[in-house]
Coordinates of C-alpha atoms and ligand atoms in Angstrom, one line a residue:
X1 CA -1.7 20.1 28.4
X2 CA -3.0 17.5 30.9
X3 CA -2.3 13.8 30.3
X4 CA -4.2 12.1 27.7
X5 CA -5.6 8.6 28.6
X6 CA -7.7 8.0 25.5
X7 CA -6.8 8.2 21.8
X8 CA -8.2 8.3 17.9
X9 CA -6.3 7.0 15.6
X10 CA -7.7 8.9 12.3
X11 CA -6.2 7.3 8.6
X12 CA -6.3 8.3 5.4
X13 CA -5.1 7.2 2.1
X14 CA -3.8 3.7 1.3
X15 CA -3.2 0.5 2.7
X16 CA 0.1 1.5 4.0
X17 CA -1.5 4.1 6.3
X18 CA -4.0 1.8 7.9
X19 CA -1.2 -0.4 9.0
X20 CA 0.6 2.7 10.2
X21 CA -2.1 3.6 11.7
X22 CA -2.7 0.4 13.5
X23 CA 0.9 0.1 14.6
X24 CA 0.6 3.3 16.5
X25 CA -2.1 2.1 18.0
X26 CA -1.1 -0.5 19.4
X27 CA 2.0 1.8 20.7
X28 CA -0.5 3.8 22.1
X29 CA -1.8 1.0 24.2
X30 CA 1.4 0.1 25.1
X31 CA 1.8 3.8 26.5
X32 CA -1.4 2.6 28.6
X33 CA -4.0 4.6 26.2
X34 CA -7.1 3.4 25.9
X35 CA -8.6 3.4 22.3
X36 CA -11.9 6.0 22.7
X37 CA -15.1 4.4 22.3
X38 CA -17.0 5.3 19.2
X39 CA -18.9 8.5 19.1
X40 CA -17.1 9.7 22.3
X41 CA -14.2 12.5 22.5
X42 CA -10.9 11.5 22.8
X43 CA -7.5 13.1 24.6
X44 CA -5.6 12.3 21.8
X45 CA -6.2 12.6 18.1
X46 CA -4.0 11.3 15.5
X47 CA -4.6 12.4 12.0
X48 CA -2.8 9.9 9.6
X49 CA -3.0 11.7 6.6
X50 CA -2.1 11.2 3.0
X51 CA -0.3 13.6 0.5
X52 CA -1.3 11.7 -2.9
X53 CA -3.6 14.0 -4.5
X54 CA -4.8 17.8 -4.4
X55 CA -6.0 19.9 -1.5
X56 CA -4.5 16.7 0.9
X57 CA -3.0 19.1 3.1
X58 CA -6.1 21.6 2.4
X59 CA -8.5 18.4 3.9
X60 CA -5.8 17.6 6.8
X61 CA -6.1 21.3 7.7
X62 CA -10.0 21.7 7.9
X63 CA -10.1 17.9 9.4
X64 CA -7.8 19.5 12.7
X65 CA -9.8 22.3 12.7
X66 CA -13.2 19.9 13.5
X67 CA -11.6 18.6 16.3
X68 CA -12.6 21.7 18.2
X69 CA -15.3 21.1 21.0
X70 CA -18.4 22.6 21.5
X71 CA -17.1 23.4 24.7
X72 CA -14.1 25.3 22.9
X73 CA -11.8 23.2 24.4
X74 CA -10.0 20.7 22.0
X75 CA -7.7 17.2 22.1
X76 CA -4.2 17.1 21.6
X77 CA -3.8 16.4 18.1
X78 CA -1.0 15.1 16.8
X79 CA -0.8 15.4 12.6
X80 CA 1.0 12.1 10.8
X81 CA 1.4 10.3 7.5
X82 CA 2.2 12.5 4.4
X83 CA 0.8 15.5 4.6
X84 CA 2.7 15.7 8.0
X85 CA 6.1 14.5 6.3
X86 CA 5.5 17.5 3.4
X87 CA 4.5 19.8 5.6
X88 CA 7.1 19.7 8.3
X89 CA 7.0 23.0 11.3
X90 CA 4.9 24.7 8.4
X91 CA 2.2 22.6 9.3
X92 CA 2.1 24.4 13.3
X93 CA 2.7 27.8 12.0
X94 CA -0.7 27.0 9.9
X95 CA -2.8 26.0 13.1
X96 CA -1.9 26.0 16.2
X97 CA -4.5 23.3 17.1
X98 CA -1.3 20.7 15.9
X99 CA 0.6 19.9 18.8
X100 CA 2.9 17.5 17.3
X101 CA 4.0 16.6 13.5
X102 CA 5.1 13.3 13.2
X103 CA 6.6 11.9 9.8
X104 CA 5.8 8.0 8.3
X105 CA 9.6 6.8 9.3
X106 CA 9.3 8.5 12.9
X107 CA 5.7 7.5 14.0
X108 CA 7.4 4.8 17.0
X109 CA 8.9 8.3 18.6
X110 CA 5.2 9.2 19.3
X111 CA 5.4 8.6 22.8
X112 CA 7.6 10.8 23.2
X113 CA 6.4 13.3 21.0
X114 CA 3.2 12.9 23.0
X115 CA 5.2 13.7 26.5
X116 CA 7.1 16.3 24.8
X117 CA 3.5 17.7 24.0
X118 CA 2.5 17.3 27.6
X119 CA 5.3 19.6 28.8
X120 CA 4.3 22.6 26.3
X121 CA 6.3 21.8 23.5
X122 CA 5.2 21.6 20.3
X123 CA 7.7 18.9 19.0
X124 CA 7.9 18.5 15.1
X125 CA 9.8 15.0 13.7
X126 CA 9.8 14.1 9.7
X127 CA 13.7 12.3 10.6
X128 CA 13.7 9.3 7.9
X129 CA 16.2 7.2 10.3
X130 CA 18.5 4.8 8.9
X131 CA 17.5 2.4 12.0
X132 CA 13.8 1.2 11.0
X133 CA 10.9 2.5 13.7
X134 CA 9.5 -1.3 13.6
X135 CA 12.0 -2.3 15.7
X136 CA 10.6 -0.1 18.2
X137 CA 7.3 -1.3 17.9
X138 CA 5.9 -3.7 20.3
X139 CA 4.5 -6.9 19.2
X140 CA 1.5 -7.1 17.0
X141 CA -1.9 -8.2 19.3
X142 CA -5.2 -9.0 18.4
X143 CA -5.4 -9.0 15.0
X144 CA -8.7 -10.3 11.9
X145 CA -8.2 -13.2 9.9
X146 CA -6.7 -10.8 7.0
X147 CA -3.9 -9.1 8.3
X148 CA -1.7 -6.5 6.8
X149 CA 2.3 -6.6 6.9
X150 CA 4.4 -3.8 5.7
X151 CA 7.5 -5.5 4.2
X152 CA 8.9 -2.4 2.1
X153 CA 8.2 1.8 2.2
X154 CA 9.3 3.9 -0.4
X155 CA 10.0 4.6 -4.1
X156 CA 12.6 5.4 -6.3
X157 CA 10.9 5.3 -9.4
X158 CA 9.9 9.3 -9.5
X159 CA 7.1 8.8 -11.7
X160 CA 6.5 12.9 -12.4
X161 CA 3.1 13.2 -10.8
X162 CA 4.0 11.5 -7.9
X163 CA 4.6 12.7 -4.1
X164 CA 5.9 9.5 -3.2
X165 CA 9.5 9.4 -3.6
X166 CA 9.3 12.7 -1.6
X167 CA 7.0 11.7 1.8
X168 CA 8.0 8.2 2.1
X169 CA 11.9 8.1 1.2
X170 CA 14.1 6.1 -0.7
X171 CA 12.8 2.2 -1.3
X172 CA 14.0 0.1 1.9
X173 CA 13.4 -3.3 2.6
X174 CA 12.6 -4.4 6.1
X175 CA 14.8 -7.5 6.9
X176 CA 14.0 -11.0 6.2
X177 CA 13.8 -12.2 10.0
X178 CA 12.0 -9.4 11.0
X179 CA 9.4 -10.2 8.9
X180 CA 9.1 -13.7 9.4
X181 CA 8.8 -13.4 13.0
X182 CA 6.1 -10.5 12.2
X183 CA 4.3 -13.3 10.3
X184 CA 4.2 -15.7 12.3
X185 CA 3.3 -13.4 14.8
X186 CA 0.4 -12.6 13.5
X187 CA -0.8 -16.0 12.2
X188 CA -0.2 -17.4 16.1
X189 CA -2.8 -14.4 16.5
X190 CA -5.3 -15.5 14.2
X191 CA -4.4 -14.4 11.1
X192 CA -4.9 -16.4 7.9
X193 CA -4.6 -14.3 5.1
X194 CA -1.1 -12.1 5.1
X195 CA -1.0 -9.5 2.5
X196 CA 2.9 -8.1 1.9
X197 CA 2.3 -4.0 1.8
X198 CA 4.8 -2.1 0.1
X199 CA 5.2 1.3 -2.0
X200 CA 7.0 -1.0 -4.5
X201 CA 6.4 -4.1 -3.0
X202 CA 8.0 -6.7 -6.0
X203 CA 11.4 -3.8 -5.2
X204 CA 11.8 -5.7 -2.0
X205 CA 15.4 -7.8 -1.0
X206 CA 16.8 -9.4 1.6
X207 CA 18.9 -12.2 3.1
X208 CA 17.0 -15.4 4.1
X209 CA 18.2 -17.8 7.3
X210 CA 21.0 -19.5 4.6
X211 CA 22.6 -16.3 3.9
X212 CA 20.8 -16.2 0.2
X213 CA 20.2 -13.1 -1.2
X214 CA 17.0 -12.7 -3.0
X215 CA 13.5 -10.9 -3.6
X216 CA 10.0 -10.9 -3.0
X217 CA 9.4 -14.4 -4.2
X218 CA 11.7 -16.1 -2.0
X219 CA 9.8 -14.4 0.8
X220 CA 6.4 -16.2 -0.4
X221 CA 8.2 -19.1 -0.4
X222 CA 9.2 -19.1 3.2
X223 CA 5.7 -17.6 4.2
X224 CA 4.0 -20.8 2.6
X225 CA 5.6 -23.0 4.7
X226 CA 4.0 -21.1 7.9
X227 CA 1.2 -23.9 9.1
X228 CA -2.5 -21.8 9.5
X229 CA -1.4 -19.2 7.1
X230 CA -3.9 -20.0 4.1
X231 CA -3.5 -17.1 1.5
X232 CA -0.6 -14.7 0.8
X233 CA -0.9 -11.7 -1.1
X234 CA 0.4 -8.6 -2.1
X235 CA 0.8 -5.1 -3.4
X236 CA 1.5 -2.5 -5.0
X237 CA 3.8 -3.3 -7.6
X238 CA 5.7 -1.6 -10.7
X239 CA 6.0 -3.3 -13.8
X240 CA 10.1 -3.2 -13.8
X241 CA 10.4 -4.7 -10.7
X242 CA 8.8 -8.0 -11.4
X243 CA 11.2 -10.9 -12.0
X244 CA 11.4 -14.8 -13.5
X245 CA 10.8 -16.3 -9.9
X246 CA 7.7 -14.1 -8.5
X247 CA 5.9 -15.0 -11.7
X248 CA 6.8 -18.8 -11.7
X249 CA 5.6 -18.7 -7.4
X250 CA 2.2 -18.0 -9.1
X251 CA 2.1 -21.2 -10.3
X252 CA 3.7 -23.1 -7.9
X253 CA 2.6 -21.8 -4.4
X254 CA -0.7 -22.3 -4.0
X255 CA -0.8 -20.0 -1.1
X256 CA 0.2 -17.1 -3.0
X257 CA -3.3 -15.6 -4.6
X258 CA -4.4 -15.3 -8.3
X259 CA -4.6 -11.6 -8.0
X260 CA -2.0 -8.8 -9.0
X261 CA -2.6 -5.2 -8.5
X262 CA 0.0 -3.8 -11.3
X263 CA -1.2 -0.3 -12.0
X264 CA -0.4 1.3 -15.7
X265 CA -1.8 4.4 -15.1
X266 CA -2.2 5.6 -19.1
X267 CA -2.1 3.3 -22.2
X268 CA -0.4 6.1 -24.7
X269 CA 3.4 5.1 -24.7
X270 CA 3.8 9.1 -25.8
X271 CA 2.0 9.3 -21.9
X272 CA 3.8 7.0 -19.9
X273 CA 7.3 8.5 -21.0
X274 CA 6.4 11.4 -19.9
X275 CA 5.4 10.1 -16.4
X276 CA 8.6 8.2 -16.8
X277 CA 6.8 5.1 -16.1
X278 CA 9.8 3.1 -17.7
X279 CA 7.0 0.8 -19.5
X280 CA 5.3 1.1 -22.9
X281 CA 1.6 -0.3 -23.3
X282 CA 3.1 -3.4 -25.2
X283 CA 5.8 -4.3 -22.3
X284 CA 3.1 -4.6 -20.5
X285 CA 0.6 -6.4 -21.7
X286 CA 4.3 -8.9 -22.4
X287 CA 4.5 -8.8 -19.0
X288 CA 0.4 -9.8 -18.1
X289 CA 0.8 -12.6 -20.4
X290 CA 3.3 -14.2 -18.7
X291 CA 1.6 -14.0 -15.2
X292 CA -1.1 -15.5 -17.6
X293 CA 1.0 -18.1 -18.4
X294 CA 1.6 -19.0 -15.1
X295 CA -1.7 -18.1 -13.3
X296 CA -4.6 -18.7 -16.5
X297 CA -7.1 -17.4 -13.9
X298 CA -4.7 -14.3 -12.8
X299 CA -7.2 -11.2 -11.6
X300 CA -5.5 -8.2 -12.6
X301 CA -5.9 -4.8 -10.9
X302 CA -4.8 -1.3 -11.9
X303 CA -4.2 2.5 -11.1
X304 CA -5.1 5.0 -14.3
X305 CA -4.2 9.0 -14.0
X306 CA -6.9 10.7 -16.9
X307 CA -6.1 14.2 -17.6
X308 CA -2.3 13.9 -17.5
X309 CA -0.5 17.7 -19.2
X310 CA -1.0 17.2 -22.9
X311 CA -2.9 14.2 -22.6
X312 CA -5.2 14.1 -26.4
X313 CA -8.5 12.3 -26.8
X314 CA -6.3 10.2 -29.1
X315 CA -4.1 9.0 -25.9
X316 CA -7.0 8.8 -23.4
X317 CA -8.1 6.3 -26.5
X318 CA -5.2 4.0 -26.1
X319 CA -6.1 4.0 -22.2
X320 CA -9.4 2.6 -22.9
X321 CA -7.7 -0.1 -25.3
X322 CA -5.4 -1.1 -22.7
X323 CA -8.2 -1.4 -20.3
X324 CA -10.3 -3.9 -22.6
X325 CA -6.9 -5.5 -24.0
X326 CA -6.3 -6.3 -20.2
X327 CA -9.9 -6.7 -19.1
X328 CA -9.3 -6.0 -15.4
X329 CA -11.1 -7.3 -12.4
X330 CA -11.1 -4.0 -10.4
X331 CA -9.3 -0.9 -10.7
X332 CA -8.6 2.7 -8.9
X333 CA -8.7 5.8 -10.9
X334 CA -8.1 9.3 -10.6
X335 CA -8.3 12.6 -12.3
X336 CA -4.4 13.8 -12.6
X337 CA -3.7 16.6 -9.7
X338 CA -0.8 18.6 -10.0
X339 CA 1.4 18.1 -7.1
X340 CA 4.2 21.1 -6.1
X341 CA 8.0 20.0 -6.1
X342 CA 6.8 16.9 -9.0
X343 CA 7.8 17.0 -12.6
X344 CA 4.5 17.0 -14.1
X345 CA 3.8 20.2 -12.0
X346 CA 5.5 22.4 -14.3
X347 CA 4.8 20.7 -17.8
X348 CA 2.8 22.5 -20.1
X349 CA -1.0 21.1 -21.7
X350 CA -2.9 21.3 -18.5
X351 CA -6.3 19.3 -19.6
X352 CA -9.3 21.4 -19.4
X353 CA -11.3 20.3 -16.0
X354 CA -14.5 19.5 -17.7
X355 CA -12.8 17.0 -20.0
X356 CA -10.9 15.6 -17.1
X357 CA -14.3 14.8 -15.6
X358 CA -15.3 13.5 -19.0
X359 CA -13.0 11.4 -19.6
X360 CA -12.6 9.8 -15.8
X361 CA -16.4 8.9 -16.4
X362 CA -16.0 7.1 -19.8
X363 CA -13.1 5.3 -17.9
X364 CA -15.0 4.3 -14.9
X365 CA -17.7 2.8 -17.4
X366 CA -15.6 1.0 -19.4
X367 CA -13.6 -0.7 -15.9
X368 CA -17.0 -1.3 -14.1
X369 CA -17.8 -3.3 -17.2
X370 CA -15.0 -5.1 -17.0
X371 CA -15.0 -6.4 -13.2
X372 CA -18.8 -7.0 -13.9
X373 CA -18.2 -9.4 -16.9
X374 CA -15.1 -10.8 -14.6
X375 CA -17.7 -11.3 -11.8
X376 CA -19.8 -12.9 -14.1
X377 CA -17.5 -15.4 -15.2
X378 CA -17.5 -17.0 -11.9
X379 CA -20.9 -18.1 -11.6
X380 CA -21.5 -21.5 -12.0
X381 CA -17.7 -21.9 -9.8
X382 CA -17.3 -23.3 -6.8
X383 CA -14.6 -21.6 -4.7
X384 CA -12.9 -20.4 -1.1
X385 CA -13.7 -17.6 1.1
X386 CA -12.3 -16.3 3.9
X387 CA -15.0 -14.7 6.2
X388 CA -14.0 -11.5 7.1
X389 CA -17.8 -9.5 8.2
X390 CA -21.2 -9.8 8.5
X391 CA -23.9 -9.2 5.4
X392 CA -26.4 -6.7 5.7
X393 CA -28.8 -9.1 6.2
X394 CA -29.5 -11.2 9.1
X395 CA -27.8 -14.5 8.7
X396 CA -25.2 -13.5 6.0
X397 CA -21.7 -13.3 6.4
X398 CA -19.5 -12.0 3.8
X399 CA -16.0 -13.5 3.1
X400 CA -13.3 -12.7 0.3
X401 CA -12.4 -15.0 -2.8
X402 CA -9.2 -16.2 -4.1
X403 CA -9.7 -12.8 -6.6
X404 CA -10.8 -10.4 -4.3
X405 CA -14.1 -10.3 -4.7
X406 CA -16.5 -10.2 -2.0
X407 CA -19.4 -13.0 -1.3
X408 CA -22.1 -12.7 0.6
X409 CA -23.6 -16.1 1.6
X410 CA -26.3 -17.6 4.2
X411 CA -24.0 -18.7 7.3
X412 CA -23.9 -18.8 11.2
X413 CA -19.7 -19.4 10.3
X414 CA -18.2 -17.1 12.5
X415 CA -15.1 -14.3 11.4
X416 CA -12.2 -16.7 10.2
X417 CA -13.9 -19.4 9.1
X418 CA -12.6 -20.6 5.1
X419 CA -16.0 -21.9 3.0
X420 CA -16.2 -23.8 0.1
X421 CA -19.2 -22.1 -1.9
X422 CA -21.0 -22.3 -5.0
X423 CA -21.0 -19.0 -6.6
X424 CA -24.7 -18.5 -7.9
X425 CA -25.1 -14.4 -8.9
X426 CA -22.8 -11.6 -9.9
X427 CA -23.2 -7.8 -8.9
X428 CA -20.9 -5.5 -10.1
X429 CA -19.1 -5.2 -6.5
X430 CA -19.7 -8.8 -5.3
X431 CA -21.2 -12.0 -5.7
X432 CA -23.6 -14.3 -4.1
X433 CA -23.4 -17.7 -3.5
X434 CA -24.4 -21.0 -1.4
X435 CA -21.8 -22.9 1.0
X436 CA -20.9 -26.2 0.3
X437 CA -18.3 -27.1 3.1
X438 CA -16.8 -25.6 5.6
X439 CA -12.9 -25.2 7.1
X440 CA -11.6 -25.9 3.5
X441 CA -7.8 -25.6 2.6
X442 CA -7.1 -21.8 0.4
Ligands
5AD501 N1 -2.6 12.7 -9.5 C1 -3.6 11.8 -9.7 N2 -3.4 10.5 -9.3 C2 -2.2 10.2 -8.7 N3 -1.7 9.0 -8.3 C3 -0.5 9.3 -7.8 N4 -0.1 10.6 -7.9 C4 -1.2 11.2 -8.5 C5 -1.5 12.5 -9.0 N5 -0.6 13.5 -8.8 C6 -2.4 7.8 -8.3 C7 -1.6 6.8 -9.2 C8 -1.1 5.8 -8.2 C9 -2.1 5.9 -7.1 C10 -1.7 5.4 -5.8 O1 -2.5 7.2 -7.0 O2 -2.6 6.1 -10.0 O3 -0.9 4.5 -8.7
SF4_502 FE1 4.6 7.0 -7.1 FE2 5.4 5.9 -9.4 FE3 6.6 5.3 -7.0 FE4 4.1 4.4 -7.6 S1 6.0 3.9 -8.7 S2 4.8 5.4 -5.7 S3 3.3 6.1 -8.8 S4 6.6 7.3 -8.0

């Protein structure tokens, strides 16, 4: 295989991968790689896959095979992320277009993987090391005024659907002064939005400069005090993880955003024990309340599974109460997908397929009438964006609120720029409004 001097970086999945996938990009142009231009082949493809729900490795499969040229000739293509993790050598013996299988915790050994590759070999590496692979990352470049920063991987929750606790490891936390250097880092570079990424991002711990050991919210603490960072988020989290403090920052860090993405994933407590979710639908909603309590304007997000084994129209009931007891601003949802080596792969009361369908549609109904009537309730407001594109239109630029949402407006502010504006319609996916001021504070 001849030397690749261009590379595609492909990702799939969530948020996690497409800072993965970033990352090895930029270790790809520290190998002296050259990002392909769109539409054009590359030397070196990178699928970044994810392993969450069915046919994942099915997809990843029939994606490598597309990689073949008309010519018949074909990239080196190097498979990552999940499915690459679950799949291990299995993957190569499947298609021998995969030149290289590279795991979530071993992506910084990609260039060597990639030389490896370049003498014949077909090099396979799903290590989880005990050192972390960031601190074989080079430094963070050019990067948009929203910026991502994984601060935690993992999960050791085992809820019994889920892959997780399998592809990405054991929960670890990526030291404090690692990422506060990563942070300001990527402020210096133009960042002024920071969302925290993590599997089980409220799980994470560390020791700050004093020697004092504490959790997420002692990280937004020290973040807020990073002149020309504006907004800090983050996500995902799991309702057991979230403590006193990271509830009382809500109220008293500005910086830190009225938005939390805590997913439930079913409303039936008979449900969520057997995805040993370690919550009930009242502890919950407990728990909501007090960010409430804190944060009156507090957007909430979610993740919902329909369809789990032995999941009743009764229970798929108490999901739809939960979603209008919560009213969330936005949510994800999915049809359950049996996953092999999970729990909930070998439980009994698989739910027929059309009322999985059924159901998933009665729940997307019910949540898009929820973030429209949230929408809604910000006209009339006056708020902050943070441009982060261009409208459709000529002249409009679209920027995100404080919640999430995104607002078009009329503007010749360029990427970056913070506007005050009047919020003056509501669309199920976004809202419209007029700019009042611009460079405003949050
Ligand atoms: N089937 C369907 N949805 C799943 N999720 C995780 N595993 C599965 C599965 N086996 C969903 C959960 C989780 C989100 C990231 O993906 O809702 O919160
Ligand atoms: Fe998966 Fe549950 Fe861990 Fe989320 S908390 S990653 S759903 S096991």
């Amino acid at each position: 295989m001849t030397d690749p001097k261009t590379f595609r970086i492909k990702s799939f999945g969530c948020q996690m991968n497409v800072y993965d996938g970033e990352r090895m990009a930029e270790l790809m142009a520290k190998q002296g790689l050259t990002a392909a231009p769109e539409g054009e082949d590359a030397d070196l493809v990178v699928l970044n896959t994810c392993h969450i729900r069915e046919k994942a490795a099915e997809k990843a499969y029939s994606d490598v095979g597309r990689l073949k040229r008309e010519d018949g000739s074909r990239p080196m293509v190097a498979l990552a992320g999940c499915v690459a993790q679950a799949e291990g050598a299995e993957a190569q013996r499947r298609s021998d277009m995969i030149d290289i299988v590279v795991g979530p915790q071993a992506y910084h050994r990609l260039p060597d993987l990639v030389a490896e590759a370049q003498k014949g070999k077909r090099p396979v590496d799903t290590d989880m090391p005990a050192i972390s692979k960031f601190d074989a990352m080079p430094a963070r470049k050019t990067v948009g005024p929203s910026a991502f920063l994984t601060v935690q991987e993992g999960c050791d929750k085992f809820c019994t659907y889920c892959v997780v606790p399998y592809t990405r490891g054991a929960e670890i936390s990526r030291p404090w002064g690692d990422i506060v250097n990563e942070a300001l880092s990527l402020v210096e570079r133009g960042a002024r939005e920071i969302t925290l990424l993590g599997q089980n991002v409220s799980a994470w711990s560390g020791i700050d400069e004093k020697g004092r050991e504490g959790g997420l919210e002692l990280l937004v603490r020290r973040l807020a005090k990073i002149d020309g960072l504006e907004r800090i988020r983050y996500t995902t989290s799991h309702p057991a993880d979230m403590d006193e403090g990271l509830i009382a920052a809500h109220s008293e860090v500005e910086k830190l955003m009225p938005y939390l993405h805590l997913p439930v994933q079913a409303g039936s407590d008979r449900i969520l024990k057997a995805m040993n979710r370690s919550h009930t639908a009242e502890s919950y909603l407990k728990l909501l309340d007090r960010f409430r309590a804190a944060r009156p304007d507090m957007a909430i997000s979610g993740d919902f599974i329909v369809g789990f084994p032995g999941e009743t129209e009764e229970d798929f009931q108490e999901t739809l109460a939960i979603v209008d007891a919560v009213g969330y601003a936005s949510a994800y949802s999915f049809k359950y997908s049996a996953r092999p080596g999970t729990p909930a792969a070998e439980m009994e009361g698989a739910v027929d397929a059309h009322v999985m369908d059924d159901r998933l549609q009665r729940l997307q109904a019910r949540l898009s009438a929820h973030s429209l009537a949230f929408n809604r309730s910000k006209v009339g407001e006056t708020m902050s964006i943070l441009i982060d594109r261009k409208g459709k239109r000529p002249g409009q630029m679209i920027g995100k609120s404080p919640w999430l949402q995104s607002v078009f407006a009329e503007t010749d502010a360029p990427i970056g720029t913070m506007l005050e504006v009047e919020i003056l319609e509501a669309l199920p996916n976004s809202l419209g409004g007029r700019v009042l001021r611009q460079e405003v504070a949050a």
